[in-house]
Short mmCIF file of N, CA and C in Angstrom, two decimals:
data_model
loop_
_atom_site.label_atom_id
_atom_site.label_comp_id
_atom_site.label_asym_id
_atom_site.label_seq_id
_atom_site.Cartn_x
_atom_site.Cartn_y
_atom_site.Cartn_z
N UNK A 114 4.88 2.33 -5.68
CA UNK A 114 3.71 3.12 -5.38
C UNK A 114 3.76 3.61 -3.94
N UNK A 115 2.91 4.66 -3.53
CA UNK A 115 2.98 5.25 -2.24
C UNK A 115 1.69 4.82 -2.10
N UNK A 116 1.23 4.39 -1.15
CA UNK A 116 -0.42 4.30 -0.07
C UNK A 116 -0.12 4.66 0.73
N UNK A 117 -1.44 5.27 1.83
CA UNK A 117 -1.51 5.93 2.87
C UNK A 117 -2.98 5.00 3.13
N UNK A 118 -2.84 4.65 4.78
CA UNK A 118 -4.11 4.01 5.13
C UNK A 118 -4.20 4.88 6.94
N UNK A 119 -5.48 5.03 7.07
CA UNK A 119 -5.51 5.00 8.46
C UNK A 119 -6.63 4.59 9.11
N UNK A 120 -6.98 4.94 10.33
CA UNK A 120 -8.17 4.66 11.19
C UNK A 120 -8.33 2.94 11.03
N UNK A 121 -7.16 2.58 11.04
CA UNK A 121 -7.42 0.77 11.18
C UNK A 121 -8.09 0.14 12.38
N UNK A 122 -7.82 0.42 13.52
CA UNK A 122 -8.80 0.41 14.71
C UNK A 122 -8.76 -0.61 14.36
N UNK A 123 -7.49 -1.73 14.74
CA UNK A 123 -7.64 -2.99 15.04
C UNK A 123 -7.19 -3.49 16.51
N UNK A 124 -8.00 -4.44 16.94
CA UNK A 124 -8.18 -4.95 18.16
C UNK A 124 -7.78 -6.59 18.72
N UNK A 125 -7.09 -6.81 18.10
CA UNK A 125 -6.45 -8.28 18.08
C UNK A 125 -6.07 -8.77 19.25
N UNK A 126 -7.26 -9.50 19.64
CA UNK A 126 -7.14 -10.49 21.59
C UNK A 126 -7.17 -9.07 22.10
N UNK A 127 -7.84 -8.02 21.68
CA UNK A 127 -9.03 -7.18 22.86
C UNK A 127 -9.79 -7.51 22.93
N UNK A 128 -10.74 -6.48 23.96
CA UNK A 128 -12.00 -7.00 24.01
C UNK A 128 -12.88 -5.39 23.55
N UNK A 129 -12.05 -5.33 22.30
CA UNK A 129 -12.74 -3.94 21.40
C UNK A 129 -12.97 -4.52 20.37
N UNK A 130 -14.50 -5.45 19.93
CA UNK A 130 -14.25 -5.85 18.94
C UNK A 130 -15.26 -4.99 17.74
N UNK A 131 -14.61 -4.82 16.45
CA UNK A 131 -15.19 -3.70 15.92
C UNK A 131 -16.74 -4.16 15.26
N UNK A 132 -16.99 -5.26 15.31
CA UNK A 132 -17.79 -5.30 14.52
C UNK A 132 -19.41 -4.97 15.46
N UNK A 133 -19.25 -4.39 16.38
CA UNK A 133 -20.12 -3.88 17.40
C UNK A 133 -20.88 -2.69 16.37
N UNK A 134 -20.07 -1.97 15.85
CA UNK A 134 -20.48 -1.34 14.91
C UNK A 134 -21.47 -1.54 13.84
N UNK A 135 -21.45 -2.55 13.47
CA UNK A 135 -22.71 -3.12 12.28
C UNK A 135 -21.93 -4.41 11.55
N UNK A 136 -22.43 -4.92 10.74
CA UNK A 136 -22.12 -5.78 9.58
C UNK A 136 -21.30 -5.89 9.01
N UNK A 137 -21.20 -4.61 8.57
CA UNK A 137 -19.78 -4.10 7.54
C UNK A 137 -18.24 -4.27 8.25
N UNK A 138 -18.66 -4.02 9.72
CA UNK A 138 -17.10 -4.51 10.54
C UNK A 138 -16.91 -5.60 10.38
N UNK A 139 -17.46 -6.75 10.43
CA UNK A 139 -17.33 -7.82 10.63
C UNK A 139 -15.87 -8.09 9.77
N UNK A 140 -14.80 -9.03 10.03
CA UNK A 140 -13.84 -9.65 9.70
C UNK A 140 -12.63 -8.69 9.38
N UNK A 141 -13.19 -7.48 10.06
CA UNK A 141 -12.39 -6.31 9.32
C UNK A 141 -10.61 -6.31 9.16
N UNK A 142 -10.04 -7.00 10.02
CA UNK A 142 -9.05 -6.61 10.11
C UNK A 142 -8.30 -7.80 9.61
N UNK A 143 -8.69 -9.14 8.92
CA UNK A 143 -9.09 -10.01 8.02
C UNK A 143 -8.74 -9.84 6.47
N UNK A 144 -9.79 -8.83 6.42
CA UNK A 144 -9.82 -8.07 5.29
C UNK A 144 -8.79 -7.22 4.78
N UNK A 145 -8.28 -5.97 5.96
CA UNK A 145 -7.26 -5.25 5.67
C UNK A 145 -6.10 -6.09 5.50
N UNK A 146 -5.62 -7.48 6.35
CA UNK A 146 -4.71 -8.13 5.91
C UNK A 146 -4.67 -8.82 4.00
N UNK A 147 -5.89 -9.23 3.94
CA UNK A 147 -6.15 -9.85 2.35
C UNK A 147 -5.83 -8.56 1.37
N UNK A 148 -6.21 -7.47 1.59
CA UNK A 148 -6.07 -6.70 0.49
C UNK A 148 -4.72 -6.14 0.80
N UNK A 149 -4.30 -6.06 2.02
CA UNK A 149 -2.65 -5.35 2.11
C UNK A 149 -1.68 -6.43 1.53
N UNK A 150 -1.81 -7.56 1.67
CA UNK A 150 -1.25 -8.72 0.87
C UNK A 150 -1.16 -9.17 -0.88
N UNK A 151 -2.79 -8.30 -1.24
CA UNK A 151 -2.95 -8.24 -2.68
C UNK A 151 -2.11 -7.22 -3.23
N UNK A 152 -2.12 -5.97 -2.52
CA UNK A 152 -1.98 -4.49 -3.15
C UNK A 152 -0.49 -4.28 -3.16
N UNK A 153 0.31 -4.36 -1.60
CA UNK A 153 1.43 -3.93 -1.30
C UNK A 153 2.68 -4.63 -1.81
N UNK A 154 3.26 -3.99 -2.48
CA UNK A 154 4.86 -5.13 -2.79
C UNK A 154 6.34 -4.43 -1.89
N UNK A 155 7.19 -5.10 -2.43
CA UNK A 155 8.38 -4.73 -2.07
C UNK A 155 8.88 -3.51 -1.77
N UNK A 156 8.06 -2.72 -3.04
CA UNK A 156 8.47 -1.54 -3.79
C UNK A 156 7.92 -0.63 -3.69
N UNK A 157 6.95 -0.73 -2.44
CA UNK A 157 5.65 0.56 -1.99
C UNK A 157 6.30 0.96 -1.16
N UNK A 158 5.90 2.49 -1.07
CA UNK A 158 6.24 2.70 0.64
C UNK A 158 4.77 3.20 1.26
N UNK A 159 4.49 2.89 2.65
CA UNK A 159 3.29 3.10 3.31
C UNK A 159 3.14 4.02 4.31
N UNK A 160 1.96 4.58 4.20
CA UNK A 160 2.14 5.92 5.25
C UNK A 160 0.92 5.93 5.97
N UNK A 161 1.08 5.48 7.43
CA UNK A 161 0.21 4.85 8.24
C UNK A 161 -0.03 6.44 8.44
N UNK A 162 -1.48 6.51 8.84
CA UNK A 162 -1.41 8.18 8.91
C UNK A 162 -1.75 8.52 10.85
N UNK A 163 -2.27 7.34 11.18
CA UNK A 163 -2.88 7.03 12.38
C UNK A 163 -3.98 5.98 12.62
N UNK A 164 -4.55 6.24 14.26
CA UNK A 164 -5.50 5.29 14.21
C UNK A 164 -5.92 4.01 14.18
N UNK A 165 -3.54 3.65 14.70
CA UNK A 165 -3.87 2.30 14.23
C UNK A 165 -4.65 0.87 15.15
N UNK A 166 -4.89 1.51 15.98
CA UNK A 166 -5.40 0.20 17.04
C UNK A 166 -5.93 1.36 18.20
N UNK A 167 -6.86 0.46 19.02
CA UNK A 167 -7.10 0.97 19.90
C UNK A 167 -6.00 1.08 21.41
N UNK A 168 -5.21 0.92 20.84
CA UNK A 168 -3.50 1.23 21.86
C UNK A 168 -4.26 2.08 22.81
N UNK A 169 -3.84 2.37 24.01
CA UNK A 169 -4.08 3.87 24.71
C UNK A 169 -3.01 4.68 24.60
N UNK A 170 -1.87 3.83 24.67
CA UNK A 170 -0.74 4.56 24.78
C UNK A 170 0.31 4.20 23.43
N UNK A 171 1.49 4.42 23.40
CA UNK A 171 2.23 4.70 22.17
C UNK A 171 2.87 2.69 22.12
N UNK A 172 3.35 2.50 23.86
CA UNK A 172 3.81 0.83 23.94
C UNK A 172 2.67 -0.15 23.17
N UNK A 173 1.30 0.00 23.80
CA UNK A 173 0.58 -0.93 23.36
C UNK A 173 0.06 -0.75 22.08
N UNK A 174 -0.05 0.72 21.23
CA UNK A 174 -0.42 1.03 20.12
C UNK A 174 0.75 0.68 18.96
N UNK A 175 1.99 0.29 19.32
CA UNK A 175 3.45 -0.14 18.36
C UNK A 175 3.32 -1.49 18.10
N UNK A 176 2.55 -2.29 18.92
CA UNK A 176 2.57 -3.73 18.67
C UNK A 176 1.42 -3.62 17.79
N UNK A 177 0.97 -2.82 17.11
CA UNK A 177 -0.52 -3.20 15.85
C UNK A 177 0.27 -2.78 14.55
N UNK A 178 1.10 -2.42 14.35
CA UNK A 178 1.80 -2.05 13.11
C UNK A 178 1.20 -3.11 11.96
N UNK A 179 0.90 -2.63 10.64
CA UNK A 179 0.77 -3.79 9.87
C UNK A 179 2.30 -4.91 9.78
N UNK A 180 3.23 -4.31 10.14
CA UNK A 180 4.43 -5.38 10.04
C UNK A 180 4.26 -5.83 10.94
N UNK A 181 4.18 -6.37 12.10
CA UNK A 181 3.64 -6.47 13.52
C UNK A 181 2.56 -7.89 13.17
N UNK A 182 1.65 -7.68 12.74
CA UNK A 182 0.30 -7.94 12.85
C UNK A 182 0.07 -9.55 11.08
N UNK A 183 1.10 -8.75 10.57
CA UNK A 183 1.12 -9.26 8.68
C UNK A 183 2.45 -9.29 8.93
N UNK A 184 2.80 -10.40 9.17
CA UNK A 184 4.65 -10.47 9.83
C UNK A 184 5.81 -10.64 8.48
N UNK A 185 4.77 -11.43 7.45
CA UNK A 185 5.44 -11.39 6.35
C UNK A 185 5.13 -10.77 4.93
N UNK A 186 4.98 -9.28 4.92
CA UNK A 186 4.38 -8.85 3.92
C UNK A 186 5.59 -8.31 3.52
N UNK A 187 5.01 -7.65 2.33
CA UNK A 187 6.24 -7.05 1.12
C UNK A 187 6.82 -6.00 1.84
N UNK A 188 6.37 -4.62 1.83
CA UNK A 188 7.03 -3.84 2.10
C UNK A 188 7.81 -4.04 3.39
N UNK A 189 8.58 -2.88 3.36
CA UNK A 189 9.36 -2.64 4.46
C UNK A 189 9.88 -0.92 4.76
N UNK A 190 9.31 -0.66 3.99
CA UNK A 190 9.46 1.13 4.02
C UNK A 190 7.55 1.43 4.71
N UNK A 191 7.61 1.18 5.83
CA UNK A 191 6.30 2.46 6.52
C UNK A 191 6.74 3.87 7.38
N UNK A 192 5.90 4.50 7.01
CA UNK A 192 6.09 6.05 7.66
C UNK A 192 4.83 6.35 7.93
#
């Protein structure tokens, strides 16, 4: 299967934490790990579209990758 996810706006040991936003943030990036763990296999490829962290720049925004972040998940094809 192909997925495409973006606007992840995760903040892991920042001090951007999303759930400033309301309720619904809360555990968010928690969450995107539980369901990227349910959904994604071997055999997906993923197409981060952007958005993925609050990086400023391209160095600190490469360390939020879901491979990065979900060190042992299925896929291995992201674009």
């Amino acid at each position: 299967a192909i997925f495409a996810i973006s606007d992840l706006h995760l903040s892991l040991g920042g001090d951007k934490p999303m759930d400033v936003f309301g309720r619904s943030w809360d555990n968010h990036a928690s969450r995107i790990e539980e369901n990227w763990r349910k959904t994604v296999t071997s055999n997906d490829t993923v197409v981060i579209a952007g958005d993925i962290s609050w990086g400023m720049d391209f160095e600190e925004a490469k360390s939020f990758t879901p491979t990065v972040i979900f060190p042992d998940t299925a896929t291995n094809k992201l674009i």
